[in-house]
XYZ file of N, CA, C and O in Angstrom:
840
model
N 5.300 -40.713 1.499
C 4.365 -39.619 1.271
C 5.176 -39.096 -0.268
O 6.165 -38.870 -0.188
N 3.956 -39.046 -0.909
C 4.487 -38.410 -2.138
C 4.753 -37.083 -2.055
O 3.960 -36.276 -0.807
N 5.514 -36.218 -3.090
C 5.737 -35.006 -2.612
C 3.914 -34.070 -3.030
O 3.941 -33.366 -2.562
N 3.741 -34.363 -3.947
C 2.066 -33.706 -4.306
C 0.953 -33.853 -2.863
O 0.348 -33.105 -3.078
N 1.393 -35.438 -2.484
C 0.509 -35.364 -1.120
C 0.578 -34.321 -0.147
O -0.304 -33.416 0.361
N 2.287 -34.000 -0.252
C 2.665 -33.132 0.773
C 2.256 -31.679 0.593
O 1.836 -31.120 1.323
N 2.467 -31.416 -0.656
C 2.131 -30.481 -1.372
C 0.732 -29.780 -1.013
O 0.395 -28.861 -0.703
N -0.111 -30.748 -1.311
C -1.574 -30.617 -1.280
C -2.138 -30.249 0.640
O -3.111 -29.414 1.099
N -1.313 -31.184 1.455
C -1.584 -31.088 2.797
C -1.202 -29.652 3.094
O -1.678 -29.264 3.988
N -0.185 -28.957 2.682
C 0.475 -27.615 2.786
C -0.607 -26.745 2.462
O -1.106 -25.794 3.381
N -1.384 -26.853 1.045
C -2.195 -25.838 0.637
C -3.360 -25.859 1.565
O -4.112 -24.986 1.511
N -3.831 -27.333 1.941
C -4.874 -27.174 2.867
C -4.950 -26.389 4.145
O -5.859 -25.987 4.764
N -3.806 -26.425 4.739
C -3.435 -25.991 5.860
C -3.358 -24.616 5.988
O -4.299 -23.934 6.725
N -2.928 -23.615 4.746
C -3.170 -22.204 4.634
C -4.556 -21.897 4.389
O -5.171 -21.035 4.847
N -5.121 -23.096 3.658
C -6.671 -22.568 3.161
C -7.565 -22.431 4.418
O -8.484 -21.487 4.812
N -7.271 -23.683 5.255
C -8.431 -23.770 6.419
C -7.690 -22.466 7.382
O -8.478 -22.214 7.976
N -6.446 -22.257 7.813
C -6.103 -21.017 8.479
C -6.419 -19.822 7.802
O -7.060 -18.718 9.077
N -6.489 -19.755 6.806
C -7.470 -18.273 6.068
C -8.863 -18.287 6.455
O -8.987 -17.300 6.871
N -9.496 -19.260 6.294
C -10.812 -19.565 7.031
C -10.964 -19.168 8.296
O -12.012 -17.975 8.622
N -10.135 -19.709 9.051
C -10.501 -19.489 10.169
C -9.991 -18.047 10.761
O -10.755 -17.578 11.540
N -9.078 -17.506 10.241
C -8.423 -16.234 10.569
C -9.553 -14.830 9.807
O -9.189 -13.713 9.988
N -10.293 -15.531 8.927
C -11.281 -14.712 8.133
C -10.350 -13.598 6.959
O -10.674 -12.635 6.665
N -9.199 -14.408 6.647
C -8.551 -13.566 5.649
C -9.285 -13.985 4.348
O -9.897 -15.435 3.980
N -9.242 -13.646 3.192
C -9.929 -13.739 2.240
C -9.087 -14.727 1.273
O -9.385 -15.129 0.105
N -7.828 -14.851 1.283
C -6.972 -15.982 0.363
C -6.156 -16.026 1.148
O -5.221 -15.640 2.134
N -5.542 -17.638 0.852
C -4.304 -17.967 1.384
C -2.939 -17.231 0.993
O -2.015 -17.369 2.002
N -3.394 -16.466 0.166
C -1.831 -15.630 -0.061
C -1.724 -14.772 0.865
O -0.745 -13.943 1.041
N -2.842 -14.582 1.727
C -2.710 -13.628 3.149
C -1.169 -13.817 3.672
O -0.299 -13.053 4.211
N -1.042 -14.911 3.761
C -0.097 -15.522 4.519
C 1.597 -15.106 3.943
O 2.508 -15.232 4.617
N 1.335 -15.630 2.431
C 2.730 -15.231 1.893
C 3.226 -13.814 2.232
O 4.191 -13.739 2.575
N 2.202 -12.579 2.399
C 2.587 -11.400 2.361
C 2.870 -11.148 3.874
O 4.079 -10.275 3.975
N 2.226 -11.803 4.838
C 2.644 -11.703 6.050
C 4.025 -12.295 6.598
O 4.788 -11.797 7.406
N 4.474 -13.457 6.010
C 5.661 -13.984 6.056
C 6.523 -13.303 5.372
O 7.749 -13.035 6.042
N 6.434 -12.415 4.271
C 7.657 -11.453 3.638
C 7.892 -10.547 4.688
O 9.102 -10.110 4.875
N 6.582 -10.253 5.329
C 6.828 -8.587 6.040
C 7.514 -9.079 7.788
O 8.404 -8.320 7.927
N 7.469 -10.271 7.969
C 7.641 -10.587 9.107
C 9.398 -10.933 8.916
O 10.299 -10.283 9.818
N 9.787 -11.218 7.402
C 11.212 -11.077 7.641
C 11.681 -10.364 7.098
O 13.309 -9.760 7.337
N 11.377 -9.388 6.213
C 12.039 -8.287 5.569
C 11.523 -6.904 6.099
O 11.907 -5.882 5.666
N 10.527 -6.761 6.749
C 10.130 -5.477 7.307
C 9.923 -4.638 6.791
O 9.951 -3.545 6.272
N 8.697 -4.671 5.734
C 8.172 -3.640 4.559
C 7.084 -2.668 5.034
O 7.176 -1.945 4.411
N 6.143 -3.025 5.864
C 5.555 -1.835 6.697
C 5.785 -1.361 7.986
O 6.340 -2.000 8.639
N 5.418 -0.304 7.948
C 5.311 0.666 9.207
C 4.122 1.134 9.437
O 3.279 1.273 8.517
N 3.908 1.330 10.824
C 2.568 1.791 11.197
C 2.523 3.382 10.412
O 3.320 4.072 10.674
N 1.213 3.582 10.113
C 1.420 5.086 9.419
C 1.377 4.943 7.955
O 1.135 6.126 7.006
N 1.971 4.023 7.255
C 2.605 3.735 5.791
C 1.103 3.970 4.895
O 0.373 3.594 5.265
N 1.515 4.739 3.764
C 0.692 4.665 2.310
C 0.805 3.727 1.737
O 2.169 3.191 1.391
N 0.150 2.374 1.313
C 0.020 1.144 0.349
C -0.421 1.298 -0.812
O -1.632 1.612 -0.491
N -0.163 0.809 -1.645
C -0.793 0.464 -3.108
C -0.584 -0.887 -3.332
O 0.608 -1.379 -3.550
N -1.726 -1.431 -3.451
C -1.675 -2.812 -3.697
C -2.305 -2.899 -5.355
O -3.242 -2.711 -5.531
N -1.390 -3.640 -5.877
C -1.664 -3.911 -7.810
C -2.129 -5.431 -7.847
O -1.373 -6.263 -7.824
N -3.191 -5.531 -8.361
C -4.031 -7.298 -8.630
C -4.378 -7.238 -7.201
O -3.989 -8.451 -6.529
N -5.017 -6.734 -6.339
C -5.590 -6.879 -5.255
C -6.279 -7.938 -4.589
O -7.065 -8.384 -3.836
N -7.538 -8.494 -6.046
C -8.452 -9.299 -5.466
C -7.888 -10.648 -5.271
O -7.267 -11.230 -5.443
N -8.523 -11.068 -4.306
C -9.935 -10.761 -3.491
C -9.853 -10.155 -2.011
O -10.499 -9.178 -1.637
N -8.613 -9.334 -2.095
C -8.169 -8.627 -1.040
C -7.554 -9.106 0.237
O -7.472 -8.501 1.115
N -7.009 -10.444 0.116
C -6.131 -11.350 1.047
C -4.789 -10.113 1.316
O -4.360 -9.931 2.650
N -3.940 -9.558 0.569
C -3.166 -8.642 0.620
C -3.762 -7.224 1.439
O -2.729 -6.970 2.079
N -4.817 -6.958 0.713
C -5.116 -5.973 1.496
C -5.397 -5.894 2.697
O -5.032 -4.880 3.973
N -6.006 -6.882 3.384
C -5.836 -7.105 4.542
C -4.575 -7.180 5.262
O -4.761 -6.432 6.645
N -3.676 -7.836 5.269
C -2.437 -7.714 5.949
C -1.963 -6.586 6.103
O -1.548 -6.115 7.122
N -2.211 -5.757 4.713
C -1.453 -4.531 4.728
C -2.357 -3.325 5.692
O -1.323 -2.440 6.071
N -3.604 -3.566 5.861
C -4.264 -2.687 6.645
C -3.857 -3.012 8.138
O -3.576 -2.373 8.747
N -3.582 -4.311 8.477
C -3.098 -4.490 9.712
C -2.040 -4.242 10.150
O -1.862 -3.707 11.257
N -1.160 -4.002 9.048
C 0.350 -3.682 9.693
C 0.275 -1.987 9.797
O 1.525 -1.711 10.485
N -0.479 -1.592 8.805
C -0.008 0.041 8.760
C -1.205 0.579 9.657
O -0.877 2.103 10.073
N -2.051 -0.233 10.305
C -2.937 0.455 11.611
C -3.786 1.623 10.663
O -4.094 2.033 9.953
N -4.515 2.237 11.808
C -5.743 3.094 11.757
C -5.076 4.425 11.039
O -5.931 5.061 10.212
N -3.631 4.894 11.239
C -3.182 6.004 10.732
C -2.651 5.785 9.376
O -1.960 6.600 8.983
N -2.594 4.597 8.936
C -1.975 4.300 7.547
C -3.011 4.220 6.416
O -4.371 4.416 6.996
N -2.598 4.335 5.293
C -3.583 4.096 4.459
C -3.465 3.286 3.195
O -2.015 3.166 2.806
N -4.463 2.470 2.819
C -4.363 1.347 1.937
C -5.330 1.417 0.669
O -6.576 1.562 0.956
N -4.887 1.459 -0.333
C -5.703 1.500 -1.308
C -5.241 0.468 -2.484
O -3.786 0.038 -2.809
N -6.483 -0.321 -3.402
C -6.030 -1.122 -4.158
C -6.863 -1.497 -5.470
O -7.708 -0.556 -5.910
N -6.302 -2.007 -6.230
C -6.616 -2.104 -7.905
C -7.002 -3.490 -8.233
O -5.877 -4.073 -8.184
N -7.806 -3.580 -9.020
C -7.825 -5.342 -9.846
C -8.925 -5.234 -10.870
O -9.589 -4.378 -10.915
N -8.378 -6.178 -11.850
C -9.348 -6.165 -12.965
C -11.000 -6.503 -12.534
O -12.133 -6.472 -12.874
N -10.990 -7.464 -11.448
C -11.916 -7.940 -10.777
C -12.763 -7.292 -9.373
O -11.748 -6.395 -9.324
N -13.958 -7.446 -9.494
C -14.478 -6.473 -8.335
C -13.715 -6.940 -7.079
O -13.541 -8.265 -7.184
N -13.540 -6.133 -5.912
C -13.351 -6.266 -4.912
C -14.247 -5.991 -3.674
O -14.660 -4.806 -3.892
N -14.757 -6.733 -2.872
C -15.840 -6.470 -2.405
C -15.159 -5.829 -1.224
O -13.821 -5.735 -0.811
N -16.007 -4.889 -0.389
C -15.439 -3.631 0.646
C -14.751 -4.107 1.569
O -15.082 -5.365 2.180
N -13.869 -3.393 2.195
C -12.774 -4.018 3.296
C -12.914 -2.587 4.038
O -12.785 -1.461 3.342
N -13.184 -2.604 5.276
C -13.263 -1.532 6.305
C -11.906 -0.743 6.254
O -10.897 -1.655 6.691
N -11.930 0.598 6.011
C -10.377 1.388 6.130
C -9.646 1.089 5.014
O -8.393 1.591 4.733
N -10.342 0.466 3.615
C -9.359 0.332 2.427
C -10.300 0.757 1.314
O -11.427 0.705 1.386
N -9.638 1.488 0.474
C -10.006 2.182 -0.816
C -9.541 1.291 -1.975
O -8.372 0.645 -1.870
N -10.765 0.781 -2.777
C -10.336 0.055 -4.004
C -10.764 0.366 -5.449
O -12.123 1.641 -5.266
N -10.280 0.436 -6.331
C -10.875 0.488 -7.635
C -10.925 -0.590 -8.615
O -10.085 -1.358 -8.614
N -11.849 -0.585 -9.799
C -11.645 -1.636 -10.508
C -10.984 -1.373 -12.045
O -11.669 -0.346 -12.706
N -10.271 -1.740 -12.322
C -9.594 -1.316 -13.762
C -8.439 -2.206 -13.984
O -7.691 -3.312 -13.148
N -7.558 -1.859 -14.970
C -6.521 -2.564 -15.700
C -5.429 -1.877 -15.423
O -5.059 -0.463 -16.206
N -4.379 -2.262 -14.775
C -3.121 -1.375 -14.699
C -2.270 -1.225 -15.996
O -1.608 -0.175 -15.764
N -2.532 -1.674 -16.753
C -1.933 -1.665 -17.903
C -2.138 -0.443 -18.641
O -1.693 -0.131 -19.419
N -3.414 0.006 -18.206
C -4.050 1.387 -19.226
C -3.791 2.500 -17.878
O -3.752 2.632 -16.980
N -3.250 3.582 -18.983
C -2.804 4.871 -17.985
C -3.616 5.366 -17.018
O -3.791 6.195 -16.078
N -5.145 5.367 -17.457
C -6.220 6.176 -17.041
C -6.256 5.185 -15.468
O -6.703 5.795 -14.511
N -6.290 4.012 -15.606
C -6.483 3.070 -14.308
C -5.191 3.406 -13.631
O -5.427 4.067 -12.039
N -4.273 3.799 -13.867
C -2.926 4.422 -13.027
C -3.081 5.646 -12.475
O -2.932 5.945 -10.836
N -3.765 6.746 -13.164
C -4.162 7.878 -12.864
C -5.232 8.030 -11.644
O -5.298 8.536 -11.048
N -6.169 7.014 -12.084
C -7.073 7.070 -10.864
C -6.895 6.437 -9.751
O -7.032 6.839 -8.206
N -5.780 5.264 -9.611
C -5.075 4.663 -8.484
C -4.124 6.259 -7.820
O -4.195 6.055 -6.630
N -3.305 6.724 -8.481
C -2.860 8.129 -7.858
C -3.677 9.211 -6.976
O -3.418 9.376 -5.871
N -4.844 9.304 -7.590
C -6.052 10.059 -7.229
C -6.541 9.637 -5.817
O -6.697 10.127 -4.777
N -6.564 8.230 -5.803
C -7.315 7.475 -4.921
C -5.816 7.707 -3.709
O -6.420 7.858 -2.304
N -4.855 7.390 -3.709
C -3.540 7.815 -2.890
C -3.388 9.156 -2.485
O -3.152 9.016 -1.185
N -3.484 10.022 -3.430
C -3.802 11.295 -2.635
C -2.065 11.565 -2.336
O -2.159 12.651 -1.833
N -0.958 11.270 -2.837
C -0.060 11.525 -2.516
C 0.939 10.501 -2.713
O 0.774 9.668 -3.709
N 2.096 10.542 -2.279
C 3.151 9.155 -2.495
C 2.955 8.164 -1.750
O 2.378 8.516 -0.512
N 3.449 7.003 -2.062
C 3.363 5.850 -1.227
C 4.546 5.377 -0.479
O 5.864 5.841 -1.166
N 4.290 4.613 0.598
C 5.766 4.092 1.083
C 5.949 2.987 0.689
O 7.053 2.325 0.646
N 4.979 2.114 0.366
C 4.864 0.823 0.144
C 4.162 0.428 -1.208
O 2.866 1.017 -1.355
N 4.647 -0.325 -2.380
C 3.715 -0.774 -3.195
C 3.790 -2.247 -3.493
O 5.119 -2.834 -3.140
N 2.438 -3.073 -3.425
C 2.755 -4.396 -3.215
C 1.992 -4.737 -4.373
O 0.985 -4.342 -5.234
N 2.531 -5.565 -5.323
C 1.781 -6.342 -6.576
C 2.186 -7.863 -6.617
O 2.838 -8.587 -6.305
N 0.754 -8.276 -6.412
C 0.405 -9.889 -6.437
C -0.127 -10.322 -7.731
O -0.655 -11.471 -8.336
N 0.224 -9.212 -9.018
C -0.359 -9.555 -10.146
C 0.183 -10.593 -11.020
O 1.094 -11.149 -11.106
N -0.663 -11.703 -11.420
C -0.178 -12.792 -12.158
C -1.211 -13.131 -13.922
O -2.188 -12.532 -13.950
N -0.362 -13.280 -14.816
C -0.978 -13.444 -16.052
C -1.906 -14.778 -15.882
O -1.785 -15.355 -15.257
N -2.779 -14.604 -16.901
C -3.597 -15.727 -17.271
C -2.775 -17.037 -17.756
O -2.332 -16.740 -18.749
N -2.820 -18.109 -16.999
C -2.184 -18.986 -17.324
C -2.593 -19.859 -18.706
O -3.677 -20.103 -18.974
N -0.894 -19.593 -19.641
C -1.606 -20.098 -20.787
C -0.969 -21.485 -21.416
O -1.793 -22.037 -22.301
N -0.563 -22.413 -20.739
C -0.303 -23.509 -20.869
C 1.122 -23.324 -21.545
O 1.990 -24.659 -21.520
N 1.738 -22.627 -21.891
C 3.070 -22.125 -22.338
C 4.096 -21.782 -21.200
O 3.506 -20.480 -21.118
N 4.608 -22.325 -20.571
C 5.676 -21.448 -19.340
C 6.472 -20.347 -19.925
O 6.659 -19.200 -19.419
N 7.019 -20.274 -21.329
C 8.031 -19.534 -21.896
C 7.026 -18.372 -21.995
O 7.267 -16.944 -21.553
N 5.608 -18.260 -22.414
C 4.837 -17.010 -22.596
C 4.333 -16.585 -21.242
O 4.129 -15.124 -21.262
N 4.087 -17.722 -20.452
C 3.401 -17.160 -18.950
C 4.738 -16.187 -18.333
O 4.379 -15.325 -17.650
N 5.867 -17.128 -18.373
C 7.033 -16.213 -17.815
C 7.213 -14.800 -18.629
O 7.493 -13.512 -17.671
N 7.054 -14.433 -19.569
C 7.461 -13.285 -20.352
C 6.514 -12.672 -20.145
O 6.447 -10.884 -19.810
N 5.030 -12.980 -19.869
C 3.961 -12.006 -19.382
C 3.753 -11.467 -17.885
O 3.476 -10.358 -17.764
N 4.570 -12.525 -17.353
C 4.864 -12.010 -15.737
C 6.003 -11.145 -15.467
O 5.739 -10.026 -14.949
N 6.952 -11.320 -16.564
C 7.954 -10.203 -16.411
C 7.470 -8.776 -16.890
O 7.492 -7.321 -16.792
N 6.354 -8.603 -17.866
C 5.541 -7.423 -18.092
C 4.908 -6.840 -17.270
O 4.950 -5.469 -17.113
N 3.954 -7.647 -16.667
C 3.281 -7.218 -15.297
C 4.300 -6.643 -14.305
O 3.592 -5.422 -13.719
N 5.466 -6.901 -13.935
C 6.305 -6.780 -13.236
C 7.128 -5.260 -13.539
O 6.879 -4.486 -12.694
N 7.289 -5.461 -15.099
C 7.924 -4.087 -15.586
C 6.605 -2.974 -15.503
O 7.125 -1.842 -14.770
N 5.311 -2.950 -15.514
C 4.338 -1.903 -14.939
C 4.289 -1.790 -13.661
O 4.403 -0.532 -13.540
N 4.266 -2.735 -12.812
C 4.582 -2.264 -11.428
C 5.701 -1.629 -10.765
O 5.531 -0.577 -10.060
N 7.019 -1.797 -11.329
C 8.374 -1.183 -11.316
C 8.121 0.021 -11.637
O 8.326 1.155 -10.813
N 7.466 0.519 -13.023
C 7.416 1.932 -13.320
C 6.486 2.720 -12.696
O 6.606 3.649 -12.208
N 5.561 2.215 -12.147
C 4.327 2.772 -11.509
C 4.880 3.087 -10.009
O 4.878 4.302 -9.397
N 5.634 2.187 -9.332
C 6.321 2.215 -8.101
C 7.107 3.321 -8.250
O 7.351 4.337 -7.519
N 8.058 3.823 -9.442
C 8.891 5.051 -9.667
C 8.455 5.957 -9.785
O 8.991 7.170 -9.245
N 7.223 5.946 -9.887
C 6.262 7.194 -10.214
C 5.688 7.714 -8.545
O 5.655 8.940 -8.342
N 5.337 6.770 -7.759
C 4.500 6.785 -6.561
C 5.425 6.793 -5.267
O 4.694 7.383 -4.107
N 6.343 5.888 -5.436
C 7.258 5.455 -3.925
C 8.031 7.028 -3.408
O 8.556 7.741 -4.352
N 7.909 7.386 -2.357
C 8.446 7.830 -1.448
C 10.082 7.613 -1.145
O 10.676 6.511 -1.358
N 11.082 8.646 -1.108
C 12.681 8.065 -0.876
C 12.813 6.889 0.120
O 11.915 7.278 0.992
N 13.059 5.958 -0.183
C 13.596 4.826 0.628
C 12.183 3.980 0.834
O 12.145 3.029 1.637
N 11.568 4.212 -0.185
C 10.114 3.252 0.019
C 10.443 1.614 -0.530
O 11.611 1.413 -1.086
N 9.323 0.849 -0.221
C 9.419 -0.380 -0.578
C 8.722 -0.939 -1.698
O 7.410 -0.401 -1.802
N 8.927 -2.156 -2.422
C 8.355 -2.405 -3.531
C 8.178 -4.123 -3.236
O 9.481 -4.772 -2.975
N 7.207 -4.844 -3.503
C 7.211 -6.299 -3.265
C 6.493 -6.925 -4.468
O 5.362 -6.176 -4.979
N 7.159 -7.750 -5.437
C 6.293 -8.082 -6.652
C 6.470 -9.600 -6.617
O 7.524 -10.089 -6.447
N 5.532 -10.330 -6.841
C 5.279 -11.692 -7.457
C 5.915 -11.769 -8.997
O 5.518 -11.200 -9.903
N 6.896 -12.672 -9.391
C 7.209 -12.748 -10.925
C 7.641 -14.488 -10.838
O 7.922 -15.379 -10.179
N 7.298 -15.072 -12.198
C 7.694 -16.245 -12.289
C 8.848 -16.501 -13.060
O 9.477 -15.638 -13.869
N 9.778 -17.583 -12.315
C 11.196 -17.502 -12.811
C 11.499 -18.178 -14.116
O 10.527 -18.536 -14.601
N 12.508 -17.449 -14.538
C 12.508 -17.442 -16.005
C 13.867 -16.977 -16.599
O 14.627 -16.139 -15.738
N 14.035 -17.223 -17.975
C 15.566 -16.712 -18.497
C 15.430 -14.985 -18.395
O 16.467 -14.347 -18.596
N 14.249 -14.464 -18.173
C 14.232 -12.914 -18.563
C 14.527 -12.331 -17.115
O 14.413 -10.895 -17.289
N 14.434 -13.203 -16.088
C 14.366 -12.465 -14.765
C 15.553 -12.103 -14.504
O 15.668 -10.878 -13.746
N 16.693 -12.277 -15.116
C 18.082 -11.926 -14.373
C 18.042 -10.210 -15.072
O 18.769 -9.234 -14.197
N 17.698 -9.924 -16.115
C 17.778 -8.466 -17.042
C 16.620 -8.085 -16.243
O 17.440 -6.654 -15.929
N 15.488 -8.018 -16.096
C 14.600 -7.550 -14.803
C 15.247 -7.138 -13.545
O 15.208 -5.992 -13.003
N 15.820 -7.820 -12.799
C 16.183 -7.810 -11.437
C 17.252 -6.708 -11.665
O 17.347 -5.829 -10.541
N 18.067 -6.310 -12.794
C 19.298 -5.581 -12.689
C 18.567 -4.047 -13.219
O 18.914 -3.216 -12.343
N 17.780 -4.148 -14.022
C 16.593 -2.928 -13.766
C 16.029 -2.328 -12.487
O 15.994 -1.170 -12.001
N 15.484 -3.509 -11.378
C 14.919 -3.245 -10.245
C 16.070 -2.634 -9.324
O 16.405 -1.708 -8.590
N 17.154 -3.139 -9.461
C 18.492 -2.940 -8.581
C 18.885 -1.447 -9.299
O 19.600 -0.860 -8.470
N 18.819 -0.798 -10.133
C 19.083 0.250 -10.497
C 18.318 1.380 -10.075
O 18.583 2.591 -9.592
N 16.994 1.333 -9.228
C 16.184 2.163 -8.492
C 16.074 1.530 -7.108
O 15.468 2.221 -6.260
N 16.723 0.719 -6.314
C 16.475 0.451 -5.087
C 17.729 -0.077 -4.577
O 18.582 -0.495 -5.153
N 18.072 0.086 -3.317
C 19.412 -0.013 -2.147
C 19.603 -1.393 -2.169
O 20.265 -1.864 -2.314
N 18.509 -2.340 -2.081
C 18.641 -3.626 -1.863
C 17.356 -4.322 -1.984
O 16.186 -4.177 -2.269
N 17.856 -5.301 -3.291
C 16.988 -6.290 -3.992
C 17.404 -7.758 -3.517
O 18.233 -8.094 -3.580
N 16.206 -8.669 -3.240
C 16.382 -9.976 -2.814
C 15.374 -10.488 -3.332
O 13.931 -10.123 -3.594
N 15.373 -11.935 -3.784
C 14.094 -12.839 -4.144
C 14.117 -13.991 -3.073
O 15.019 -14.326 -2.142
N 12.795 -13.844 -3.036
C 12.336 -14.972 -1.691
C 11.170 -15.742 -2.016
O 10.286 -15.183 -2.294
N 10.811 -16.820 -1.395
C 10.017 -17.984 -1.646
C 9.032 -18.037 -0.204
O 9.778 -18.821 0.390
N 8.250 -17.427 0.330
C 7.598 -17.346 1.536
C 7.330 -19.119 1.833
O 6.677 -19.734 0.870
N 7.156 -19.605 3.051
C 6.609 -20.735 3.317
C 5.385 -20.909 2.846
O 5.105 -22.399 2.614
N 4.289 -20.098 2.762
C 3.072 -20.459 2.487
C 2.801 -20.708 0.653
O 2.003 -20.962 0.054
N 3.756 -20.495 0.021
C 4.183 -20.441 -1.411
C 4.110 -21.915 -1.578
O 4.541 -23.271 -0.904
N 3.536 -22.611 -2.621
C 3.582 -24.175 -2.875
C 4.911 -24.674 -3.254
O 5.612 -23.894 -4.386
N 5.360 -25.831 -2.915
C 6.976 -25.988 -3.384
C 6.941 -26.178 -4.785
O 8.387 -25.998 -5.229
N 5.642 -26.569 -5.314
C 6.323 -26.765 -6.817
C 5.883 -25.559 -7.737
O 6.208 -25.914 -8.788
N 5.434 -24.502 -7.138
C 5.453 -23.236 -7.869
C 6.514 -22.767 -8.157
O 7.248 -22.589 -7.886
N 6.248 -21.878 -9.517
C 7.682 -21.502 -10.074
C 7.534 -19.807 -9.369
O 8.281 -18.956 -10.196
N 6.886 -19.593 -9.138
C 6.655 -18.026 -8.521
C 7.508 -17.903 -7.543
O 8.124 -18.808 -6.647
N 8.128 -16.525 -7.429
C 9.124 -16.050 -6.246
C 8.905 -14.388 -6.238
O 8.140 -13.945 -7.126
N 9.095 -14.105 -5.215
C 8.996 -12.693 -4.935
C 9.851 -11.724 -4.896
O 10.992 -11.904 -4.552
N 10.043 -10.505 -5.633
C 10.983 -9.448 -5.568
C 10.882 -8.995 -4.343
O 9.634 -8.003 -4.414
N 11.718 -8.619 -3.273
C 11.826 -7.734 -2.115
C 12.609 -6.682 -2.392
O 13.836 -6.928 -2.421
N 12.136 -5.561 -3.070
C 12.721 -4.469 -3.221
C 12.949 -3.129 -2.159
O 11.978 -2.665 -2.316
N 13.868 -2.903 -1.304
C 13.643 -1.876 -0.598
C 14.800 -0.482 -0.452
O 15.998 -0.820 -1.178
N 14.398 0.425 0.062
C 15.166 1.739 -0.068
C 15.279 2.242 -1.481
O 16.339 2.360 -2.223
N 13.828 2.515 -2.204
C 13.683 3.305 -3.027
C 14.889 4.512 -3.382
O 14.615 5.392 -2.660
N 15.329 4.504 -4.677
C 16.314 5.855 -5.077
C 15.504 6.457 -6.301
O 15.229 6.189 -7.349
N 14.815 7.479 -5.789
C 14.047 8.495 -7.078
C 14.986 8.336 -8.120
O 15.976 8.876 -8.314
N 14.097 8.835 -9.456
C 15.251 8.613 -10.599
C 15.214 10.387 -10.557
O 14.454 11.212 -9.944
N 16.561 10.621 -11.338
C 16.815 12.207 -11.634
C 15.507 12.602 -12.377
O 15.785 14.006 -12.256
N 15.236 12.353 -13.520
C 14.063 12.705 -14.398
C 13.003 11.949 -13.592
O 12.890 10.784 -13.592
N 11.928 12.850 -13.681
C 10.470 12.255 -13.602
C 10.479 11.086 -14.626
O 10.651 11.069 -15.903
N 9.940 10.268 -14.118
C 9.427 9.026 -15.025
C 7.956 9.269 -16.321
O 6.990 9.473 -15.857
N 8.192 9.153 -17.548
C 7.241 9.541 -18.343
C 5.937 8.480 -18.140
O 6.176 7.493 -17.553
N 4.664 9.364 -18.273
C 3.553 8.471 -18.005
C 3.288 7.300 -18.986
O 2.909 6.210 -18.561
N 3.977 7.752 -20.112
C 3.416 6.467 -21.209
C 4.530 5.103 -20.775
O 4.517 4.131 -21.335
N 5.357 5.224 -19.930
C 6.390 4.129 -19.372
C 5.293 3.049 -18.345
O 5.866 2.157 -18.036
N 4.006 3.604 -18.291
C 3.306 2.994 -17.263
C 3.046 1.401 -17.830
O 2.722 1.420 -19.123
């Protein structure tokens, strides 16, 4: 059996399972597996999802936080309505979008999750750099909205800029690990940063750093 054949079979398995369970994306299983291993969510948590379309991560987050929890999401693309979830359409790289998301959140978040991904250019170095940039926006947003001891999950493309970025993440969290869930493709360069135990900055994070 070729590696490609095995990868396709794995992808089809999660695709069919997503359809069966009425999840909007096979990526739902990535977040579910991350939560099962690292216990990201608690019932009643407030969660913000960055890069939320089509809504697979929103579904998992809502399941995990329950009726007493709050889930809000944002994406450049339209997100079809989900019961018990609030969403906006906008660019997280723009301060006005971040402000709208904060208003929707209505307070501090327990968890920030980000599955944001750059448009693939064909140049891996460029795609990696763009991925780090998106994660930097997610990290700075998390620094503004997370409650003490809150959690952050981000997708990043592996590359030479990752070590420096991880050091930045570690300056704000008690525990930081890298993880590739089983639902990820074996050939994928993506990996997830699992940051737990947010340490609030001594000085407020300036808005322009978003």
